[in-house]
PDB file of C-alpha atoms in Angstrom:
ATOM      1  CA  UNK A   1      75.719 169.594  38.333  1.00 45.00           C
ATOM      2  CA  UNK A   2      76.904 168.515  42.038  1.00 45.00           C
ATOM      3  CA  UNK A   3      75.307 165.081  42.971  1.00 44.00           C
ATOM      4  CA  UNK A   4      72.958 164.508  45.613  1.00 47.00           C
ATOM      5  CA  UNK A   5      73.504 162.538  48.798  1.00 44.00           C
ATOM      6  CA  UNK A   6      71.301 159.564  47.390  1.00 44.00           C
ATOM      7  CA  UNK A   7      73.517 159.550  44.127  1.00 45.00           C
ATOM      8  CA  UNK A   8      76.925 159.865  45.710  1.00 42.00           C
ATOM      9  CA  UNK A   9      78.211 156.090  46.887  1.00 44.00           C
ATOM     10  CA  UNK A  10      78.628 155.340  50.377  1.00 45.00           C
ATOM     11  CA  UNK A  11      81.878 156.222  51.934  1.00 47.00           C
ATOM     12  CA  UNK A  12      83.976 152.956  52.818  1.00 46.00           C
ATOM     13  CA  UNK A  13      85.026 153.535  56.513  1.00 53.00           C
ATOM     14  CA  UNK A  14      88.683 153.458  57.946  1.00 56.00           C
ATOM     15  CA  UNK A  15      88.106 150.143  59.548  1.00 60.00           C
ATOM     16  CA  UNK A  16      86.291 148.490  56.212  1.00 82.00           C
ATOM     17  CA  UNK A  17      89.360 149.404  54.008  1.00 83.00           C
ATOM     18  CA  UNK A  18      91.629 147.940  56.927  1.00 84.00           C
ATOM     19  CA  UNK A  19      89.762 144.532  57.241  1.00 85.00           C
ATOM     20  CA  UNK A  20      89.482 144.375  53.489  1.00 85.00           C
ATOM     21  CA  UNK A  21      93.443 144.755  53.261  1.00 84.00           C
ATOM     22  CA  UNK A  22      93.659 142.343  56.039  1.00 85.00           C
ATOM     23  CA  UNK A  23      91.211 139.650  53.989  1.00 85.00           C
ATOM     24  CA  UNK A  24      93.467 140.299  50.939  1.00 84.00           C
ATOM     25  CA  UNK A  25      96.646 139.698  53.088  1.00 84.00           C
ATOM     26  CA  UNK A  26      95.331 136.888  54.558  1.00 82.00           C
ATOM     27  CA  UNK A  27      94.531 135.205  50.977  1.00 80.00           C
ATOM     28  CA  UNK A  28      97.988 135.799  49.734  1.00 78.00           C
ATOM     29  CA  UNK A  29      99.257 134.362  52.653  1.00 80.00           C
ATOM     30  CA  UNK A  30      97.390 131.337  53.138  1.00 79.00           C
ATOM     31  CA  UNK A  31      99.418 129.422  50.156  1.00 75.00           C
ATOM     32  CA  UNK A  32     102.298 130.286  52.004  1.00 78.00           C
ATOM     33  CA  UNK A  33     101.369 128.971  55.172  1.00 77.00           C
ATOM     34  CA  UNK A  34      99.997 125.892  54.122  1.00 73.00           C
ATOM     35  CA  UNK A  35     103.046 124.726  52.504  1.00 76.00           C
ATOM     36  CA  UNK A  36     105.661 125.699  55.225  1.00 76.00           C
ATOM     37  CA  UNK A  37     103.299 125.275  58.241  1.00 74.00           C
ATOM     38  CA  UNK A  38     103.437 127.406  61.524  1.00 73.00           C
ATOM     39  CA  UNK A  39     107.577 127.074  62.712  1.00 73.00           C
ATOM     40  CA  UNK A  40     108.843 127.395  59.223  1.00 75.00           C
ATOM     41  CA  UNK A  41     106.759 130.804  58.147  1.00 76.00           C
ATOM     42  CA  UNK A  42     108.069 134.302  58.949  1.00 79.00           C
ATOM     43  CA  UNK A  43     106.146 137.712  57.897  1.00 80.00           C
ATOM     44  CA  UNK A  44     109.373 138.211  55.505  1.00 80.00           C
ATOM     45  CA  UNK A  45     108.868 134.637  54.353  1.00 81.00           C
ATOM     46  CA  UNK A  46     105.106 135.453  53.412  1.00 78.00           C
ATOM     47  CA  UNK A  47     105.860 138.769  51.874  1.00 80.00           C
ATOM     48  CA  UNK A  48     108.504 137.264  49.645  1.00 80.00           C
ATOM     49  CA  UNK A  49     105.754 135.072  48.166  1.00 75.00           C
ATOM     50  CA  UNK A  50     103.282 137.690  47.620  1.00 75.00           C
ATOM     51  CA  UNK A  51     102.455 140.804  46.037  1.00 78.00           C
ATOM     52  CA  UNK A  52     102.787 142.400  49.077  1.00 80.00           C
ATOM     53  CA  UNK A  53     106.066 143.863  50.930  1.00 83.00           C
ATOM     54  CA  UNK A  54     107.500 142.995  54.387  1.00 82.00           C
ATOM     55  CA  UNK A  55     106.450 146.624  55.840  1.00 86.00           C
ATOM     56  CA  UNK A  56     102.882 146.330  54.586  1.00 85.00           C
ATOM     57  CA  UNK A  57     102.222 142.824  56.264  1.00 83.00           C
ATOM     58  CA  UNK A  58     104.034 144.147  59.515  1.00 82.00           C
ATOM     59  CA  UNK A  59     101.415 147.324  59.173  1.00 86.00           C
ATOM     60  CA  UNK A  60      98.398 145.130  58.924  1.00 87.00           C
ATOM     61  CA  UNK A  61      99.544 142.363  61.615  1.00 86.00           C
ATOM     62  CA  UNK A  62     101.544 142.672  64.675  1.00 84.00           C
ATOM     63  CA  UNK A  63     103.337 139.675  64.281  1.00 84.00           C
ATOM     64  CA  UNK A  64     103.525 135.999  62.955  1.00 81.00           C
ATOM     65  CA  UNK A  65     100.968 134.836  64.932  1.00 83.00           C
ATOM     66  CA  UNK A  66      98.811 137.963  64.800  1.00 85.00           C
ATOM     67  CA  UNK A  67      98.861 136.915  61.070  1.00 83.00           C
ATOM     68  CA  UNK A  68      98.236 133.510  61.254  1.00 81.00           C
ATOM     69  CA  UNK A  69      95.703 133.488  63.891  1.00 81.00           C
ATOM     70  CA  UNK A  70      93.915 135.908  61.257  1.00 84.00           C
ATOM     71  CA  UNK A  71      94.197 133.684  58.202  1.00 82.00           C
ATOM     72  CA  UNK A  72      93.430 130.417  59.839  1.00 80.00           C
ATOM     73  CA  UNK A  73      90.306 132.087  61.497  1.00 82.00           C
ATOM     74  CA  UNK A  74      89.264 133.486  58.241  1.00 83.00           C
ATOM     75  CA  UNK A  75      89.654 130.112  56.118  1.00 81.00           C
ATOM     76  CA  UNK A  76      87.527 128.099  58.838  1.00 82.00           C
ATOM     77  CA  UNK A  77      84.682 130.410  59.459  1.00 82.00           C
ATOM     78  CA  UNK A  78      84.049 129.807  55.548  1.00 82.00           C
ATOM     79  CA  UNK A  79      84.724 126.124  55.848  1.00 80.00           C
ATOM     80  CA  UNK A  80      81.909 126.287  58.686  1.00 81.00           C
ATOM     81  CA  UNK A  81      79.382 127.292  56.292  1.00 87.00           C
ATOM     82  CA  UNK A  82      80.314 125.256  53.577  1.00 88.00           C
ATOM     83  CA  UNK A  83      77.883 122.385  54.379  1.00 92.00           C
ATOM     84  CA  UNK A  84      74.879 124.739  55.346  1.00 93.00           C
ATOM     85  CA  UNK A  85      73.349 124.199  51.847  1.00 92.00           C
ATOM     86  CA  UNK A  86      73.486 120.343  52.155  1.00 94.00           C
ATOM     87  CA  UNK A  87      71.728 120.671  55.478  1.00 95.00           C
ATOM     88  CA  UNK A  88      69.029 122.918  54.327  1.00 94.00           C
ATOM     89  CA  UNK A  89      68.022 121.359  50.943  1.00 95.00           C
ATOM     90  CA  UNK A  90      68.624 117.512  51.874  1.00 96.00           C
ATOM     91  CA  UNK A  91      65.402 115.263  51.882  1.00 96.00           C
ATOM     92  CA  UNK A  92      66.168 112.292  53.354  1.00 97.00           C
ATOM     93  CA  UNK A  93      69.359 111.265  55.570  1.00 96.00           C
ATOM     94  CA  UNK A  94      70.868 109.474  52.513  1.00 96.00           C
ATOM     95  CA  UNK A  95      71.202 112.727  50.584  1.00 97.00           C
ATOM     96  CA  UNK A  96      72.587 114.463  53.466  1.00 97.00           C
ATOM     97  CA  UNK A  97      75.046 111.734  54.387  1.00 97.00           C
ATOM     98  CA  UNK A  98      76.207 111.740  50.498  1.00 97.00           C
ATOM     99  CA  UNK A  99      76.461 115.821  49.971  1.00 96.00           C
ATOM    100  CA  UNK A 100      77.922 115.976  53.516  1.00 96.00           C
ATOM    101  CA  UNK A 101      80.716 113.406  52.676  1.00 97.00           C
ATOM    102  CA  UNK A 102      81.106 114.698  49.130  1.00 96.00           C
ATOM    103  CA  UNK A 103      82.330 117.876  50.580  1.00 95.00           C
ATOM    104  CA  UNK A 104      84.153 116.836  53.046  1.00 96.00           C
ATOM    105  CA  UNK A 105      86.460 114.242  51.045  1.00 97.00           C
ATOM    106  CA  UNK A 106      86.501 117.228  48.231  1.00 95.00           C
ATOM    107  CA  UNK A 107      88.148 119.824  50.839  1.00 94.00           C
ATOM    108  CA  UNK A 108      90.520 116.851  51.968  1.00 95.00           C
ATOM    109  CA  UNK A 109      91.709 116.883  48.704  1.00 95.00           C
ATOM    110  CA  UNK A 110      91.741 120.145  47.702  1.00 91.00           C
ATOM    111  CA  UNK A 111      92.916 122.101  50.533  1.00 89.00           C
ATOM    112  CA  UNK A 112      94.924 119.834  52.679  1.00 88.00           C
ATOM    113  CA  UNK A 113      97.482 122.304  53.221  1.00 84.00           C
ATOM    114  CA  UNK A 114      95.022 124.415  55.130  1.00 84.00           C
ATOM    115  CA  UNK A 115      93.749 121.615  57.318  1.00 89.00           C
ATOM    116  CA  UNK A 116      97.472 120.980  58.042  1.00 87.00           C
ATOM    117  CA  UNK A 117      97.829 124.431  59.143  1.00 84.00           C
ATOM    118  CA  UNK A 118      94.801 124.179  61.424  1.00 87.00           C
ATOM    119  CA  UNK A 119      95.902 121.163  62.883  1.00 91.00           C
ATOM    120  CA  UNK A 120      99.425 123.064  63.575  1.00 86.00           C
ATOM    121  CA  UNK A 121      98.148 125.758  64.900  1.00 85.00           C
ATOM    122  CA  UNK A 122      95.731 123.688  67.211  1.00 91.00           C
ATOM    123  CA  UNK A 123      98.660 121.959  68.406  1.00 91.00           C
ATOM    124  CA  UNK A 124     100.897 125.087  68.910  1.00 87.00           C
ATOM    125  CA  UNK A 125      97.937 126.462  71.010  1.00 90.00           C
ATOM    126  CA  UNK A 126      98.957 124.275  73.901  1.00 92.00           C
ATOM    127  CA  UNK A 127     102.575 126.620  74.005  1.00 90.00           C
ATOM    128  CA  UNK A 128     101.329 129.843  72.935  1.00 86.00           C
ATOM    129  CA  UNK A 129      98.843 131.776  75.098  1.00 89.00           C
ATOM    130  CA  UNK A 130      98.438 134.115  72.183  1.00 85.00           C
ATOM    131  CA  UNK A 131      96.910 131.661  70.087  1.00 85.00           C
ATOM    132  CA  UNK A 132      94.492 129.738  72.298  1.00 90.00           C
ATOM    133  CA  UNK A 133      91.731 132.342  72.242  1.00 89.00           C
ATOM    134  CA  UNK A 134      91.509 132.310  68.266  1.00 86.00           C
ATOM    135  CA  UNK A 135      92.073 127.846  68.275  1.00 90.00           C
ATOM    136  CA  UNK A 136      88.895 128.062  70.769  1.00 92.00           C
ATOM    137  CA  UNK A 137      86.754 130.025  68.830  1.00 89.00           C
ATOM    138  CA  UNK A 138      87.610 128.223  65.460  1.00 89.00           C
ATOM    139  CA  UNK A 139      86.921 125.114  67.338  1.00 93.00           C
ATOM    140  CA  UNK A 140      83.137 126.367  68.566  1.00 94.00           C
ATOM    141  CA  UNK A 141      82.601 127.155  65.196  1.00 91.00           C
ATOM    142  CA  UNK A 142      83.544 123.701  63.761  1.00 93.00           C
ATOM    143  CA  UNK A 143      81.428 122.203  66.331  1.00 96.00           C
ATOM    144  CA  UNK A 144      78.387 124.116  65.792  1.00 95.00           C
ATOM    145  CA  UNK A 145      78.650 122.834  61.980  1.00 94.00           C
ATOM    146  CA  UNK A 146      78.946 119.448  63.061  1.00 96.00           C
ATOM    147  CA  UNK A 147      75.901 119.554  65.170  1.00 97.00           C
ATOM    148  CA  UNK A 148      73.675 121.208  62.749  1.00 96.00           C
ATOM    149  CA  UNK A 149      74.817 118.267  60.380  1.00 97.00           C
ATOM    150  CA  UNK A 150      73.981 115.886  63.208  1.00 97.00           C
ATOM    151  CA  UNK A 151      70.929 117.509  63.990  1.00 97.00           C
ATOM    152  CA  UNK A 152      69.348 117.342  60.245  1.00 97.00           C
ATOM    153  CA  UNK A 153      70.519 114.011  60.157  1.00 97.00           C
ATOM    154  CA  UNK A 154      68.522 113.144  63.392  1.00 97.00           C
ATOM    155  CA  UNK A 155      65.855 114.672  62.198  1.00 97.00           C
ATOM    156  CA  UNK A 156      65.535 112.945  58.672  1.00 97.00           C
ATOM    157  CA  UNK A 157      65.799 109.679  60.766  1.00 96.00           C
ATOM    158  CA  UNK A 158      63.120 110.369  63.033  1.00 96.00           C
ATOM    159  CA  UNK A 159      65.609 110.253  66.098  1.00 97.00           C
ATOM    160  CA  UNK A 160      67.515 112.192  68.326  1.00 97.00           C
ATOM    161  CA  UNK A 161      71.348 112.773  68.633  1.00 97.00           C
ATOM    162  CA  UNK A 162      72.609 110.492  71.351  1.00 97.00           C
ATOM    163  CA  UNK A 163      75.728 112.307  72.199  1.00 97.00           C
ATOM    164  CA  UNK A 164      76.470 116.116  73.065  1.00 97.00           C
ATOM    165  CA  UNK A 165      77.927 118.569  70.514  1.00 97.00           C
ATOM    166  CA  UNK A 166      81.313 118.569  71.581  1.00 97.00           C
ATOM    167  CA  UNK A 167      81.629 114.351  71.736  1.00 97.00           C
ATOM    168  CA  UNK A 168      80.414 114.443  67.757  1.00 97.00           C
ATOM    169  CA  UNK A 169      82.769 116.705  67.158  1.00 97.00           C
ATOM    170  CA  UNK A 170      85.507 115.286  68.698  1.00 97.00           C
ATOM    171  CA  UNK A 171      84.738 111.980  66.919  1.00 97.00           C
ATOM    172  CA  UNK A 172      84.298 113.419  63.681  1.00 97.00           C
ATOM    173  CA  UNK A 173      87.244 115.681  63.817  1.00 97.00           C
ATOM    174  CA  UNK A 174      89.621 113.136  64.658  1.00 97.00           C
ATOM    175  CA  UNK A 175      88.553 110.720  62.090  1.00 98.00           C
ATOM    176  CA  UNK A 176      89.158 114.171  59.239  1.00 97.00           C
ATOM    177  CA  UNK A 177      92.617 114.822  61.055  1.00 97.00           C
ATOM    178  CA  UNK A 178      93.654 110.894  60.790  1.00 97.00           C
ATOM    179  CA  UNK A 179      92.664 111.590  57.166  1.00 97.00           C
ATOM    180  CA  UNK A 180      94.904 114.643  56.425  1.00 95.00           C
ATOM    181  CA  UNK A 181      97.744 112.843  57.791  1.00 95.00           C
ATOM    182  CA  UNK A 182      97.467 110.015  55.818  1.00 96.00           C
ATOM    183  CA  UNK A 183      96.564 111.886  52.445  1.00 95.00           C
ATOM    184  CA  UNK A 184     100.024 112.525  52.014  1.00 87.00           C
ATOM    185  CA  UNK A 185     101.292 109.029  52.218  1.00 91.00           C
ATOM    186  CA  UNK A 186      98.137 107.270  50.645  1.00 95.00           C
ATOM    187  CA  UNK A 187      96.170 110.228  48.751  1.00 95.00           C
ATOM    188  CA  UNK A 188      94.227 107.223  46.307  1.00 95.00           C
ATOM    189  CA  UNK A 189      92.486 105.212  49.138  1.00 97.00           C
ATOM    190  CA  UNK A 190      92.352 108.253  52.170  1.00 97.00           C
ATOM    191  CA  UNK A 191      89.080 110.034  50.717  1.00 97.00           C
ATOM    192  CA  UNK A 192      87.140 106.588  50.368  1.00 97.00           C
ATOM    193  CA  UNK A 193      88.545 105.390  53.850  1.00 97.00           C
ATOM    194  CA  UNK A 194      87.363 108.509  55.134  1.00 97.00           C
ATOM    195  CA  UNK A 195      83.963 108.111  53.945  1.00 97.00           C
ATOM    196  CA  UNK A 196      83.676 104.196  55.274  1.00 98.00           C
ATOM    197  CA  UNK A 197      84.896 105.422  58.630  1.00 97.00           C
ATOM    198  CA  UNK A 198      82.444 108.202  58.695  1.00 97.00           C
ATOM    199  CA  UNK A 199      79.267 106.021  57.667  1.00 96.00           C
ATOM    200  CA  UNK A 200      80.040 103.512  60.487  1.00 96.00           C
ATOM    201  CA  UNK A 201      80.222 106.193  63.107  1.00 96.00           C
ATOM    202  CA  UNK A 202      77.366 108.713  61.776  1.00 96.00           C
ATOM    203  CA  UNK A 203      74.374 106.425  62.472  1.00 95.00           C
ATOM    204  CA  UNK A 204      75.401 105.407  65.899  1.00 95.00           C
ATOM    205  CA  UNK A 205      75.163 109.314  66.864  1.00 97.00           C
ATOM    206  CA  UNK A 206      71.426 108.865  67.059  1.00 96.00           C
ATOM    207  CA  UNK A 207      69.372 107.271  68.625  1.00 92.00           C
ATOM    208  CA  UNK A 208      65.611 106.651  68.654  1.00 75.00           C
TER     209      UNK A 208
END
């Protein structure tokens, strides 16, 4: 008996299939990108370290910049949402700060190569016009993430943010980038140092 329209599974559009393959390629490429960085990575190098052939990689991404931009945007979009649960569930400023710093130090330790790739890409965007729109988009996502945290922290302390979103992002991101650089040389002390520095800054970003 033929299946009815309701019984048949929905067809996956060509665009959905292409996007799913691009995501699979991005997830496969991220490890190589994180280890080698922007300058030392080519499409062929990524293919050699994945299950995909060079031809497949090149079919879905026109060049190295296209692939790396996609990979970092994919990863950082997930990063931008990682603190949402903490923001939504914290019932005190201390709980929010503890949850935020716990996740921040965890990603510093567990995903250092990905953060190094992001800062590498952001620096390269000063020289590669093609990178600039993606870098600006990612920066806006991360800025919004920090603003959600700061706004909730202000609510829980009965205060208001004393700086605007770009300033708060620049301060927090600057400390995190410094920790990413320092982690390679001093992995034992850097997470605690990052926590201490953020806790020095966070209360100063709000005012009664």
